[in-house]
Coordinates of C-alpha atoms and ligand atoms in Angstrom, one line a residue:
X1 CA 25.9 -7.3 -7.1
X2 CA 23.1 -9.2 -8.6
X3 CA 20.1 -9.8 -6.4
X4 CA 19.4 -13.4 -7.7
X5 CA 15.3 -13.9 -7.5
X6 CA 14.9 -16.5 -5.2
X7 CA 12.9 -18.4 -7.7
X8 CA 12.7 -19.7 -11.3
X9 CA 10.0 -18.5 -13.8
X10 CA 7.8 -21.6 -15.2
X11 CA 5.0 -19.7 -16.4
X12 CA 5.9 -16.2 -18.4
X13 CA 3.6 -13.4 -20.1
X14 CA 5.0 -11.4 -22.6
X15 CA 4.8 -7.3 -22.1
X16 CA 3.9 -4.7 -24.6
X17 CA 6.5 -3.4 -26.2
X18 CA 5.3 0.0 -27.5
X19 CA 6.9 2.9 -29.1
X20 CA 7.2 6.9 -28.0
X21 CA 4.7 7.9 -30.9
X22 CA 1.8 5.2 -29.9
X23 CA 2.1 6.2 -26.0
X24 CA 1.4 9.6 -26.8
X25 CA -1.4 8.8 -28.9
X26 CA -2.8 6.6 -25.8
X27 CA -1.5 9.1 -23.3
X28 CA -3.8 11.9 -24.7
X29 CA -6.5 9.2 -26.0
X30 CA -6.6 8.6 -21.5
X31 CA -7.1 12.3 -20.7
X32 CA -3.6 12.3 -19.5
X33 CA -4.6 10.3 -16.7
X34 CA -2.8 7.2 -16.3
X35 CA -5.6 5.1 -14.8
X36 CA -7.2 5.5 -17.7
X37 CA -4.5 3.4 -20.1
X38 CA -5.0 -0.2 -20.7
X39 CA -2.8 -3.2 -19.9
X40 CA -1.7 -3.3 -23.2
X41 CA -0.2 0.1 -23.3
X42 CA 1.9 -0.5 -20.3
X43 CA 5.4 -2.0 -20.4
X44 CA 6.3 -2.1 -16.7
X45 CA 3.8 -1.8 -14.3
X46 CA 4.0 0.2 -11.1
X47 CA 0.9 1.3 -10.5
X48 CA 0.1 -1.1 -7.3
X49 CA 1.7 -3.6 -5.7
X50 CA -1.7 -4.8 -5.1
X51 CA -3.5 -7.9 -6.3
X52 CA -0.5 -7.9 -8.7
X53 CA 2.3 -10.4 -7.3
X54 CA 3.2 -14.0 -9.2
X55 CA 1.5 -16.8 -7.5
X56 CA 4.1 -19.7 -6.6
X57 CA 3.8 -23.2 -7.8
X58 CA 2.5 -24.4 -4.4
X59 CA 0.2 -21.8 -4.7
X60 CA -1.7 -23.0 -7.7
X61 CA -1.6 -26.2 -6.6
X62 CA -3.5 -25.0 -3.5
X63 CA -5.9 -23.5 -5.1
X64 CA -6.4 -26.6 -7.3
X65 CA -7.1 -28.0 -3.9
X66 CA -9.6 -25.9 -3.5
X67 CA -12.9 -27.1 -2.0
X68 CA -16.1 -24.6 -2.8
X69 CA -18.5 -26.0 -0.6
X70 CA -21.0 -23.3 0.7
X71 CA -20.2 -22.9 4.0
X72 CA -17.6 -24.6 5.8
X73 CA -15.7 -25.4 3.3
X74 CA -12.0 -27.0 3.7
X75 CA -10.6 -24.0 2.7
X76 CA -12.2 -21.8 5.2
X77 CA -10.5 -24.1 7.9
X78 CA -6.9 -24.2 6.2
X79 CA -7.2 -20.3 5.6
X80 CA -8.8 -20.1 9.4
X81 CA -5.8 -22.5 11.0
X82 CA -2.5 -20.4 9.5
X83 CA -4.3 -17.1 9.7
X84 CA -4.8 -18.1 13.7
X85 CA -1.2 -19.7 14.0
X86 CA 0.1 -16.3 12.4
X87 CA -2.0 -13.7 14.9
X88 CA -3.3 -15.3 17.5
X89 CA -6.7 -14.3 17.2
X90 CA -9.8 -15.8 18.0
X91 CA -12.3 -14.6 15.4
X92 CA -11.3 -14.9 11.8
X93 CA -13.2 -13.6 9.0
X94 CA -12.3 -13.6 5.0
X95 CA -13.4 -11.0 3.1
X96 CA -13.2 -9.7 -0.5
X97 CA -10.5 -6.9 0.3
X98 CA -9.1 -4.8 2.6
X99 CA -11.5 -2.1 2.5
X100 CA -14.2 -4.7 3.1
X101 CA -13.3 -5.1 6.2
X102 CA -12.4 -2.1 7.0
X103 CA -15.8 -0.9 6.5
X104 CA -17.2 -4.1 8.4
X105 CA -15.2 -3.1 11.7
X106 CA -15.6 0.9 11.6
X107 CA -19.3 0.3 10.9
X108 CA -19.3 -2.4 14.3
X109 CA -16.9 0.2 16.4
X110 CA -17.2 3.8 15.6
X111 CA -20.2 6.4 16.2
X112 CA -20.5 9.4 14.3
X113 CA -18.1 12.0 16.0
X114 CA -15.5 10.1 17.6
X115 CA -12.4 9.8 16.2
X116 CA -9.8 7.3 15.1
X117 CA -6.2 7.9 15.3
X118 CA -3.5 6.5 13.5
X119 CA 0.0 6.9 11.9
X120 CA -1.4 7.4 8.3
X121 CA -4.5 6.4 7.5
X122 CA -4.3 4.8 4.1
X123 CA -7.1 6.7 1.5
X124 CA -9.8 4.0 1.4
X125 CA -9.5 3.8 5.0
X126 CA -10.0 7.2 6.2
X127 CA -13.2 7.2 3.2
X128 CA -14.3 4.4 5.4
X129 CA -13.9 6.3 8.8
X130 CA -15.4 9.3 6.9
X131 CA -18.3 7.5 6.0
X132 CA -19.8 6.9 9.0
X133 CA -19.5 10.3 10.2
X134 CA -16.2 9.7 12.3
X135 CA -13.1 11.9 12.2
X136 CA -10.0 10.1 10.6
X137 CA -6.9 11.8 12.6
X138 CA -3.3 11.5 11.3
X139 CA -0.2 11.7 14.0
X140 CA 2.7 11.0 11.9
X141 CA 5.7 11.3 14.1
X142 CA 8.0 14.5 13.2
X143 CA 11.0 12.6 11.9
X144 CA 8.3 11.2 9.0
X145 CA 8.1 15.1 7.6
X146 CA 12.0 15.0 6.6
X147 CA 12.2 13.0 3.6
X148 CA 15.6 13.1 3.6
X149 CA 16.4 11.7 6.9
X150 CA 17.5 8.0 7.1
X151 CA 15.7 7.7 10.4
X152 CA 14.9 4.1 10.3
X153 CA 11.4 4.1 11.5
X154 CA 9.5 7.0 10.0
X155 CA 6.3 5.2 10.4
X156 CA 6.0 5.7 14.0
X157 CA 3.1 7.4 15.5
X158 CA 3.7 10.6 17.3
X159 CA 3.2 9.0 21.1
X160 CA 2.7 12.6 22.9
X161 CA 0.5 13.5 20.2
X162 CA -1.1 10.4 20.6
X163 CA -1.3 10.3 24.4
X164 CA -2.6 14.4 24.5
X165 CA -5.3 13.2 22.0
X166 CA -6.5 9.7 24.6
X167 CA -6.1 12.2 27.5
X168 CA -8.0 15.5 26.3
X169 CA -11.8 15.7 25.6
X170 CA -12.1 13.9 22.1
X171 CA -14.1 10.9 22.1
X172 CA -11.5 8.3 20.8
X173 CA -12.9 4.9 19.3
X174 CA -10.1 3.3 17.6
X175 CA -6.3 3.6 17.4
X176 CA -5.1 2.2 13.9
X177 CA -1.5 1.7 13.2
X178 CA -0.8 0.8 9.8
X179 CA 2.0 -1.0 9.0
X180 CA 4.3 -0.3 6.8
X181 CA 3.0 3.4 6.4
X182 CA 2.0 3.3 2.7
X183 CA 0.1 6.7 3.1
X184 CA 4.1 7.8 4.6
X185 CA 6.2 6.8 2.3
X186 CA 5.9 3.1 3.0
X187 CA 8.0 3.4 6.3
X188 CA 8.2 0.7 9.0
X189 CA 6.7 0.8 12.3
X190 CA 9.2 -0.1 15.1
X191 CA 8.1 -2.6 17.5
X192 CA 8.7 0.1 20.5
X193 CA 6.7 2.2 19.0
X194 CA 3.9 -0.6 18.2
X195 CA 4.6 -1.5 22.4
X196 CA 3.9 1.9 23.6
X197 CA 0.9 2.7 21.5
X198 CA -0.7 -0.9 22.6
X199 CA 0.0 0.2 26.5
X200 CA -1.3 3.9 25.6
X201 CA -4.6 2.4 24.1
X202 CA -4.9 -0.3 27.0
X203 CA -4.8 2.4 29.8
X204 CA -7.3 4.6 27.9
X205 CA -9.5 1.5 27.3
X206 CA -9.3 2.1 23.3
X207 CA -8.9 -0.6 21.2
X208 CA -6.2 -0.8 19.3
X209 CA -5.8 -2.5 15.6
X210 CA -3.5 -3.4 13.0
X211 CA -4.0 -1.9 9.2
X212 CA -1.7 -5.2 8.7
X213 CA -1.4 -5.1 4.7
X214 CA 2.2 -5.2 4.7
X215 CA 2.9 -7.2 8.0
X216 CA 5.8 -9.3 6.4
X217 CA 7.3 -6.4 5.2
X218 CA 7.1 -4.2 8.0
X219 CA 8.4 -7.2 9.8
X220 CA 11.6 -7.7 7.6
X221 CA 12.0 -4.1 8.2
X222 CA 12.1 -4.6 11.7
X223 CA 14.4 -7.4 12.0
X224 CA 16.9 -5.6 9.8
X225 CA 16.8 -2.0 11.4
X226 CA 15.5 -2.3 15.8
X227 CA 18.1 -3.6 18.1
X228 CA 17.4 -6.7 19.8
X229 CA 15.2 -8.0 17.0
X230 CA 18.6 -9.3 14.4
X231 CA 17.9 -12.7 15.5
X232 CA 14.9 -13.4 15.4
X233 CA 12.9 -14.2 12.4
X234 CA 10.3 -11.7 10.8
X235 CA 7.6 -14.5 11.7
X236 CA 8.2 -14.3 15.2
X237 CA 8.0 -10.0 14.5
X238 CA 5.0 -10.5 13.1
X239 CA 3.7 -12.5 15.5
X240 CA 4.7 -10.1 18.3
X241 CA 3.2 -7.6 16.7
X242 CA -0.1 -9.5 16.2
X243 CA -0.3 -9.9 20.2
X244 CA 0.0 -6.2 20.9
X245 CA -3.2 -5.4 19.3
X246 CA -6.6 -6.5 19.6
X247 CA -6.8 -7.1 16.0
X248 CA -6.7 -6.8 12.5
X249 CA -7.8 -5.4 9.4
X250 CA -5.9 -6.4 6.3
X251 CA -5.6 -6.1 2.5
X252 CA -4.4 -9.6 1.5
X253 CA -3.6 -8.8 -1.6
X254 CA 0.0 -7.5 -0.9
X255 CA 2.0 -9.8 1.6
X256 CA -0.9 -12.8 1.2
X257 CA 0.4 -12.0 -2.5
X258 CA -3.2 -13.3 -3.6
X259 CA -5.1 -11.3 -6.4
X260 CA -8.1 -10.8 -4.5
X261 CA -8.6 -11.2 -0.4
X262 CA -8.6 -9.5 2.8
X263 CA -9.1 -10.1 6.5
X264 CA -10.7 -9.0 9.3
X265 CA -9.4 -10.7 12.4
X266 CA -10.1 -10.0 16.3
X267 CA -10.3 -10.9 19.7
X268 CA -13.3 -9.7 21.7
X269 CA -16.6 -12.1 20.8
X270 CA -18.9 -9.5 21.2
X271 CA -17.6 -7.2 18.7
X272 CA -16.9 -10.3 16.5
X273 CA -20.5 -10.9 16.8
X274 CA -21.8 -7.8 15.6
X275 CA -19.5 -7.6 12.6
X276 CA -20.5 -11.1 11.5
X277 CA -24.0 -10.2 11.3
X278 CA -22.6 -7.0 8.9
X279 CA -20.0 -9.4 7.5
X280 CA -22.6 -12.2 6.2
X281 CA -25.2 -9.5 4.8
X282 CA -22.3 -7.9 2.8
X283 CA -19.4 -9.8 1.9
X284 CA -20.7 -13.5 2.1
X285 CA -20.6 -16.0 5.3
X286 CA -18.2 -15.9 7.9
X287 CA -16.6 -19.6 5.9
X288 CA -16.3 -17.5 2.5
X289 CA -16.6 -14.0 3.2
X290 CA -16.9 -13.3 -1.0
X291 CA -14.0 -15.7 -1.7
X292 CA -14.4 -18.5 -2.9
X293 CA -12.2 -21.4 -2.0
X294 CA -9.6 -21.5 -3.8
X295 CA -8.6 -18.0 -3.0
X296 CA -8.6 -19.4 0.8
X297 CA -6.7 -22.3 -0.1
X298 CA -3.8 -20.1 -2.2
X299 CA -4.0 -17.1 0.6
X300 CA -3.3 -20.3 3.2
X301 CA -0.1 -21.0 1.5
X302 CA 1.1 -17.3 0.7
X303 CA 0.5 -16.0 3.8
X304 CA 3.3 -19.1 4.9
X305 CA 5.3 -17.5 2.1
X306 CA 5.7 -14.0 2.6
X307 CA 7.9 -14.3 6.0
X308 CA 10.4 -16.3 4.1
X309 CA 13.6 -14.4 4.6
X310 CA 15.1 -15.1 1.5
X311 CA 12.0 -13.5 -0.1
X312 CA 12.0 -10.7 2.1
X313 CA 15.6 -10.5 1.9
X314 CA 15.8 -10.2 -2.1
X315 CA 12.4 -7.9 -2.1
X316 CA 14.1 -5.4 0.3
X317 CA 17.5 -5.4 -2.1
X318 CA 15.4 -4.8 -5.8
X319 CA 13.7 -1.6 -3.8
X320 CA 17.1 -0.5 -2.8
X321 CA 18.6 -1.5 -5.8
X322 CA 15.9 0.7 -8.3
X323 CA 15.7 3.7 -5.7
X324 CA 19.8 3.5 -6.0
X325 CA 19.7 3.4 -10.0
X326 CA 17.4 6.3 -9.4
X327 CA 20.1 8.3 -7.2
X328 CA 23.0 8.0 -9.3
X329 CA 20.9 9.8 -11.7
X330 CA 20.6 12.5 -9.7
X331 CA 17.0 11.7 -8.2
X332 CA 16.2 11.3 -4.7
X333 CA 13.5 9.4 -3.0
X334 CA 11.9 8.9 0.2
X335 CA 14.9 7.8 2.8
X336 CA 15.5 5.3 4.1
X337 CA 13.8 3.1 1.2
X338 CA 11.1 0.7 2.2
X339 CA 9.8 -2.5 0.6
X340 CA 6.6 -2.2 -1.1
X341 CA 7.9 0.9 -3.0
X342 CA 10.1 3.8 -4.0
X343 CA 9.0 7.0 -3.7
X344 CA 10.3 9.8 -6.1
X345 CA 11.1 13.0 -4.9
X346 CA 9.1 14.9 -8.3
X347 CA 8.9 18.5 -6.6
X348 CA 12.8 18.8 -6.3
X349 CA 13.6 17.1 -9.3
X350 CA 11.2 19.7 -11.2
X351 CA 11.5 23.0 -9.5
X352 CA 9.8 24.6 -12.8
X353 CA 6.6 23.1 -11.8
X354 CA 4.7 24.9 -9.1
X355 CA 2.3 22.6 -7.2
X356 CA -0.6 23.9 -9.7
X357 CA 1.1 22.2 -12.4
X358 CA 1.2 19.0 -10.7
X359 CA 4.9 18.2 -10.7
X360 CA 4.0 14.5 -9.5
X361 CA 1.8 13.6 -12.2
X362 CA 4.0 15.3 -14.5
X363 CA 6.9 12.7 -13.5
X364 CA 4.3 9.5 -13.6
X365 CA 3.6 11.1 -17.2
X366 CA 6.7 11.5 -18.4
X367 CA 8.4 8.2 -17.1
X368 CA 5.4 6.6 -18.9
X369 CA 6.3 8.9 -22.5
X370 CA 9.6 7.9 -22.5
X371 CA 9.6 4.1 -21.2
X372 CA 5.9 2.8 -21.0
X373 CA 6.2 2.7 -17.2
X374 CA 3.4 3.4 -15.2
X375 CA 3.0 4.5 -11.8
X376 CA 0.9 6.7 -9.6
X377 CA 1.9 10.3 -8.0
X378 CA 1.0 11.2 -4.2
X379 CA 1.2 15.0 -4.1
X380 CA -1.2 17.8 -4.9
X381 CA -3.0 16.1 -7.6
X382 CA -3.9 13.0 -5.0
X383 CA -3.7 15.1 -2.1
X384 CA -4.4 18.8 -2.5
X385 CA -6.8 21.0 -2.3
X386 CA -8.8 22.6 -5.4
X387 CA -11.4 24.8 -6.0
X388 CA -14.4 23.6 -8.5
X389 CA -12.5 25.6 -11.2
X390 CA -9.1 23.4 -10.7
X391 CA -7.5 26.1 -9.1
X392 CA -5.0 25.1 -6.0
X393 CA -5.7 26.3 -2.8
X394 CA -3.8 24.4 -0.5
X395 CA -1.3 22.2 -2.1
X396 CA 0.4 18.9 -0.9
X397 CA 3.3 19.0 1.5
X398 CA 5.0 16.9 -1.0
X399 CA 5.0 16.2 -4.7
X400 CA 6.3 12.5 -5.1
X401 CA 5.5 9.5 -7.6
X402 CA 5.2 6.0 -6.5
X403 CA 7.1 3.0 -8.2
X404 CA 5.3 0.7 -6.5
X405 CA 7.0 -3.1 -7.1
X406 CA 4.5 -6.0 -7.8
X407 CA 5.5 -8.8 -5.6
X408 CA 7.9 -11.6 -7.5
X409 CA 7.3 -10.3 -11.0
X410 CA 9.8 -7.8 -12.3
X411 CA 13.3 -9.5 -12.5
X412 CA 16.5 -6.8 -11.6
X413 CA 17.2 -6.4 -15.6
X414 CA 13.2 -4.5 -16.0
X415 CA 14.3 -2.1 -12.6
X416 CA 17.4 -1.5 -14.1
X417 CA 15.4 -0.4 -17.2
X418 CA 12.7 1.5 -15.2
X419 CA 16.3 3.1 -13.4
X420 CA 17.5 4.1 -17.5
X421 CA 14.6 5.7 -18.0
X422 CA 14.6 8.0 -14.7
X423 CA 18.4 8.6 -15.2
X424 CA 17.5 9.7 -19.0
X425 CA 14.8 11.9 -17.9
X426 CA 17.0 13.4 -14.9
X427 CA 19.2 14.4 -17.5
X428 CA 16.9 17.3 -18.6
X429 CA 14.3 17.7 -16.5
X430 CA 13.1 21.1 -17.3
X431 CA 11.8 19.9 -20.8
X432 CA 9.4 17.8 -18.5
X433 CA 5.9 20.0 -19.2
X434 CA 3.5 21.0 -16.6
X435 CA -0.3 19.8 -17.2
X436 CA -3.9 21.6 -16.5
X437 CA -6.7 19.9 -15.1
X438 CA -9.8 20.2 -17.2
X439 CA -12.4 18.0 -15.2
X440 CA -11.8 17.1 -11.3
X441 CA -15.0 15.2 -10.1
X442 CA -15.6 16.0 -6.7
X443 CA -14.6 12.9 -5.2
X444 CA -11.7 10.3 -6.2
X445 CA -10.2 12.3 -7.8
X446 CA -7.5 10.6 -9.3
X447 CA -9.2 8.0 -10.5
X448 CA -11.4 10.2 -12.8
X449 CA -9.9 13.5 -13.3
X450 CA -8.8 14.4 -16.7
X451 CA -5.5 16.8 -17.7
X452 CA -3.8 18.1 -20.5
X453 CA -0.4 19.5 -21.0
X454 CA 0.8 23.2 -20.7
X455 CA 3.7 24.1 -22.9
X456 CA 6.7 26.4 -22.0
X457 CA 6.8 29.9 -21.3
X458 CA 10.1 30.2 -22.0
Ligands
LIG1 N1 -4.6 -0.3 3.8 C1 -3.5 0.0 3.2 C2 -2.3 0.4 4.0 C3 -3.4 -0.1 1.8 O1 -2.3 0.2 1.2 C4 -4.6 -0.5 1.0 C5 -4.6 -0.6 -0.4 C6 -5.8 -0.7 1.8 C7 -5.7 -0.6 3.2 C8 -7.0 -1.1 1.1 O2 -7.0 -2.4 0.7 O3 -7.2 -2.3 -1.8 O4 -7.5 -4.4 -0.6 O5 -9.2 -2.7 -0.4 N2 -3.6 -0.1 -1.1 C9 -3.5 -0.3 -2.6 C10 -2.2 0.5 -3.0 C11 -4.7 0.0 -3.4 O6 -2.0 0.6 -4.2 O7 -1.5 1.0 -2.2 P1 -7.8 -3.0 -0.6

């Protein structure tokens, strides 16, 4: 069944076209590291769904509209009205990204030794947590640990877990509940789940936020998979899910498919106070936030565009559709598949790597040698624990790659490609080489760590 993009293209930009020889060449020219490559090595991007999406027509033409007045510009106040309509919450504040405000609030919230719990904290947020001297504590619930299990909402939080934590002697600033799970395999958060936690934080007197990145998404997600929620529209989830907590941090750049914005949203005045005082010596004033207006302007209109069902709709099928291509050839992913992404099950598909050989990475290499696809692994290299020499010590629990799927860009003939060039590698993977790291800065390191390749011992 074609998916049939709910759109028309009106503006195209051609992709590289390269050939096996030249991406080995730039593959070892990068230090075998794929954040190290250039655009115009890259065929198909999957790298990040972030900052990456197609802006719409009505888009542009809001950000045409655009009115970059210092402070309180029109923008601020069109942003400010659909952002309010869409949460419910008093104190809206712009800001350059997600992490921004993730670092305003923690900094505003947390002291040094309490401890914030969530489902997954995603990596820049738990740095942020980190930072400050707090303790970033993950309750996934247990059904998230089987990959395989079509469970349909492996994002939940583990409520005993969480409930022994409020009740026993930890110091608890902040429950967080990020939703859709992109740390877990981007899994959807069930509205029960979101209910009890809110009731759990309110009797404990902890507040209790939203790591809202993929709202829309987790909100589709919902309306397709929790009873009593088929008929109502992923809007009105979202909403509902807005008025459980008392507020927000979000990364605008994946369902306010903008290329650069987040948001920092909340209810209580006082804390609102404090992080405007952090917000305006940091990220800009509270009208800009280090946007400028247009951004507001074309964040205004996509944030109206992401609930769309149709959108939503045909999103959710091109996931199913490439982690399905994927299958047929014999590769698994993360069940059931999300939205945002599909994640590649690299440890069982090569069983000759051990986790020192980074079976993950190897994939991400190996679908970028053979098709010019690039995309980013979540297993030991990301995850695991080294020595200073390189050597493993505690590996991930899982070795995947992330295809994640930039928002209204890739048509269904380019995942039927990416799905070829799984299928083709699936075919044999054992000729798939292990790699070596040779430099792992202390800190992010994927980012900055450089590999090379091990050959056979056959
Ligand atoms: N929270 C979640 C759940 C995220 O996925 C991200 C970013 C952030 C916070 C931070 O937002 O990048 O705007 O500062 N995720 C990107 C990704 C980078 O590729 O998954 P940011």
């Amino acid at each position: 069944m074609p998916i049939m993009e709910p759109y028309r293209i009106k503006v195209v930009e051609p992709i590289p076209i390269t050939t096996r020889p030249y991406r080995e060449l730039a593959l070892a020219r990068a230090g075998y590291n794929q954040f190290n490559l250039t655009a115009q090595d890259v065929t198909i991007d999957l790298l990040s769904d972030s900052g990456t999406g197609a802006l719409s027509a009505e888009q542009q033409a809001a950000g045409i509209r655009g009115d970059e007045t210092y402070a309180g510009s029109r923008s601020f106040f069109r942003f400010r009205d659909v952002v309010s309509e869409l949460t419910g919450y008093e104190h809206i504040y712009p800001v350059h990204q997600g992490r921004g405000a993730e670092r305003i609030l923690f900094t505003s919230l947390l002291k040094p030794g309490q401890v914030c719990v969530s489902n997954t904290h995603f990596d820049t947020t738990r740095a942020n947590v980190e930072i400050i001297g707090a303790v970033a504590l993950d309750l996934p619930c247990e059904e998230s640990k089987d990959l395989d299990s079509d469970h349909p909402f492996k994002g939940d939080v583990d409520l005993a877990a969480l409930e022994a934590v409020l009740a026993g002697p930890e110091d608890v600033g902040l429950v967080l509940m990020t939703i859709t799970n992109n740390g877990g395999g981007g899994q959807p958060v069930s509205m029960a789940n979101l209910e009890a936690v809110s009731a759990l934080a309110r009797k404990h007197g902890v507040p209790f936020f939203l790591d809202a990145a993929r709202f829309a998404e987790n909100a589709w997600l919902v309306t397709e998979r929790e009873p009593g929620y088929g008929d109502i529209t992923p809007r009105e989830v979202a909403r509902k899910a807005f008025a459980l907590a008392d507020g927000c941090v979000a990364s605008l750049k994946k369902d306010g498919i903008v290329h650069i914005g987040g948001l920092l949203a909340l209810r209580d005045p006082e804390l609102a106070q404090r992080c405007e005082l952090l917000l305006t010596a940091t990220e800009g004033f509270r009208t800009y936030g280090g946007l400028a207006g247009r951004d507001l302007d074309m964040l205004a209109q996509g944030l109206l565009e992401v609930t769309e069902p149709t959108y939503l709709r045909a999103r959710a099928a091109a996931t199913a559709y490439l982690a399905d291509l994927a299958q047929q050839g014999g590769v698994h992913s993360v069940r059931p598949t999300g939205v945002h992404a599909v994640y590649l099950n690299a440890g069982r598909l090569l069983p000759h790597l051990p986790s020192e050989r980074f079976p993950g990475h190897a994939l991400a290499l190996e679908l970028y040698l053979a098709g010019g696809i690039r995309c980013a692994e979540v297993g030991s290299l990301y995850l695991g624990e080294l020595d200073e020499d390189g050597t493993m010590l505690k590996p991930a629990p899982y070795e995947l790659v992330r295809l994640a799927i930039p928002r209204r860009v890739y048509t269904q003939s380019h995942l039927e490609y990416v799905g070829e060039v799984i299928q083709g590698i699936a075919k044999d993977p054992e000729r798939v080489p292990g790699y070596r790291m040779v430099y792992a800065p202390p800190l992010l390191r994927p980012f900055n760590c450089k590999l090379e390749p091990v050959a056979h011992q056959s």
